[in-house]
C-alpha positions in Angstrom: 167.1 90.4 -109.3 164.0 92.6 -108.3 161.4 91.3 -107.0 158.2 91.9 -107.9 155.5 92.9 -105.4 152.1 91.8 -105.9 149.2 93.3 -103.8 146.2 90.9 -102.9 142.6 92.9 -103.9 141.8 91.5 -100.5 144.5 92.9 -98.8 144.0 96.2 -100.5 140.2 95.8 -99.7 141.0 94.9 -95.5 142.9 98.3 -95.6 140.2 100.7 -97.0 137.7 99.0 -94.8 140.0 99.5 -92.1 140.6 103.3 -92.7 137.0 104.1 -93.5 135.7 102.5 -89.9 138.6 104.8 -88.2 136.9 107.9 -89.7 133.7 106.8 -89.5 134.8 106.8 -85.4 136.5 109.8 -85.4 132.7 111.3 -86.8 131.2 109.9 -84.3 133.0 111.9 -81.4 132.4 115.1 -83.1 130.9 118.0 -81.2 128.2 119.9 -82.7 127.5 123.5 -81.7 124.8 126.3 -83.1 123.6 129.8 -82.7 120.7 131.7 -84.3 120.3 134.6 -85.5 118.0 137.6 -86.4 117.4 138.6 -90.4 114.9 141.8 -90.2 114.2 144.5 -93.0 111.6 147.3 -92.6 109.4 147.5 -96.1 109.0 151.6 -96.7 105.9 152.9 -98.3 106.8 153.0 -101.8 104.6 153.4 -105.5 104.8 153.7 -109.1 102.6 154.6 -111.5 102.8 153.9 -115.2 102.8 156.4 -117.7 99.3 156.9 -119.6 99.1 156.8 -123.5 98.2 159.6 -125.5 94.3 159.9 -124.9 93.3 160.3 -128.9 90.0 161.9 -129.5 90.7 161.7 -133.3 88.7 163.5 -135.6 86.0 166.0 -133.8 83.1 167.2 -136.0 81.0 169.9 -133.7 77.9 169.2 -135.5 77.2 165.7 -135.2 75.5 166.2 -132.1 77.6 163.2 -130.6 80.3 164.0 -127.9 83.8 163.1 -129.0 85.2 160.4 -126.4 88.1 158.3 -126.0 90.2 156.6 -123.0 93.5 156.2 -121.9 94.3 153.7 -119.0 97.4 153.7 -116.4 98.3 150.8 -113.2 99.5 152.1 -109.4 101.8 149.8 -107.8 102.2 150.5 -104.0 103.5 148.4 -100.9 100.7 146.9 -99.2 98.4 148.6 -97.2 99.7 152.0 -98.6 97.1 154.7 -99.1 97.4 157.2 -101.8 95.5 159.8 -104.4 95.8 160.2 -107.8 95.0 164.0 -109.1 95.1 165.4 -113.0 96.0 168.8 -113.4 94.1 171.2 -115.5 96.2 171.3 -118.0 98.5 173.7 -120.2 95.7 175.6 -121.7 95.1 179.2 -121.1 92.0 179.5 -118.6 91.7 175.8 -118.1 90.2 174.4 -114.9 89.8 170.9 -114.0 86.0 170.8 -115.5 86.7 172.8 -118.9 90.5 171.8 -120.3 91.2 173.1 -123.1 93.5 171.4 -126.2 95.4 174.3 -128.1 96.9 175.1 -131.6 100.0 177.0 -132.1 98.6 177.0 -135.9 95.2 178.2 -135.2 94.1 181.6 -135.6 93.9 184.1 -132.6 90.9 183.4 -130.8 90.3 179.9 -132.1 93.0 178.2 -130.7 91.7 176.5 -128.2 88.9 173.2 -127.7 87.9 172.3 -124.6 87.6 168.9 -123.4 86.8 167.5 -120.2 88.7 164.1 -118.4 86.7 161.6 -116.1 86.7 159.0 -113.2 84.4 156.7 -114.6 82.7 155.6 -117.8 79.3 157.4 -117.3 81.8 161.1 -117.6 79.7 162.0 -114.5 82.7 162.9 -112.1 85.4 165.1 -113.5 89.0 163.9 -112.9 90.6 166.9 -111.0 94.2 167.7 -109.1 92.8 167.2 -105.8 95.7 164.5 -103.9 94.0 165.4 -100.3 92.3 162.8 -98.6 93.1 158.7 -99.1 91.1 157.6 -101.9 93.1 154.6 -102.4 94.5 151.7 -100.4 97.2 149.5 -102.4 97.4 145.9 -102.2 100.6 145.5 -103.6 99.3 144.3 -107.0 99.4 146.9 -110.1 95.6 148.3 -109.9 94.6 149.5 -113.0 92.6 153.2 -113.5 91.0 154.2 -116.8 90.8 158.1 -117.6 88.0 159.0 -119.7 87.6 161.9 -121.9 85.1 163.9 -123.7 84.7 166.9 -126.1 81.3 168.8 -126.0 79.4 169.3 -128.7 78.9 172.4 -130.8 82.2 174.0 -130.7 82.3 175.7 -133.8 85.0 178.5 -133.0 87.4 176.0 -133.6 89.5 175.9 -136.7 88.7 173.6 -138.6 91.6 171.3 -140.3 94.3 172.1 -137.8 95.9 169.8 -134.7 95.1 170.4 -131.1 96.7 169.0 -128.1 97.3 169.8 -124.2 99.3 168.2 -121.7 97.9 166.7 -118.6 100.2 166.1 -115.2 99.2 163.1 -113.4 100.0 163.6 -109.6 100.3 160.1 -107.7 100.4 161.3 -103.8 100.7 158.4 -100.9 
């Protein structure tokens, strides 16, 4: 005949208390040791700048006696502290300079293939926009800064062609 061994809850009980109180000693004597350390990085000057949208004078009409204007914006992202220049080429235009671009037209006629326009710093157009990266002019602060470019076409150019598309492409040089 087998017999059948029963197991008290309090004995069962004694014996967890009794092997959680060893451990519980054996945590006690442990020895603890530490050590630091260094974590360094060296932050590099560093920038982006976003790519402008098409500046879209739309429809010019050389007689209205208003000057053509429209705006295109852009941000500069550099590390803190970094100082940098932004410069605008003349542009692809035959004979263009940074105060007179010129917009041309592979569909014009010789001679009237090109209408000059001019791009600026602020929104009074006093201070052409040119492709001059000497000197500072900026200092980042690590936040995206926004710049608008402005842009005007003079009155009164009449050797355009009429009906026909003009365009130029401008280089924006971000130096730092």
């Amino acid at each position: 005949m087998q017999r059948k061994l029963s197991r008290s809850p309090r004995i069962v009980g004694a014996g967890a208390l009794a092997l959680l109180a060893v451990l519980a000693v054996q945590s006690a004597q442990a020895a603890v040791a530490t050590a630091t350390f260094q974590v360094t990085a060296t932050v590099l000057k560093a920038c982006l700048v976003s790519t402008p949208a098409t500046l879209a004078f739309g429809s010019y009409t050389p007689s209205t006696g208003t000057v053509a204007t429209g705006t295109t914006a852009f941000n500069v992202t550099c590390t803190f502290g970094t100082t940098y220049s932004v410069g605008l080429s003349p542009g692809a235009g035959s004979g263009a300079t940074v105060t007179t671009r010129k917009m041309t037209s592979p569909t014009a006629p010789a001679g009237n293939e090109t209408l000059s326009y001019a791009l600026f710093k602020e929104s009074a157009m006093t201070t052409n926009w040119d492709d001059s990266t000497a000197g500072t002019g900026y200092t980042a602060t690590g936040l995206p800064q926004p710049y608008t470019i402005y842009g005007a076409i003079p009155i009164g150019q009449y050797t355009a062609s009429p009906q026909v598309d003009y365009a130029d492409t401008i280089t924006l040089t971000l130096t730092y």
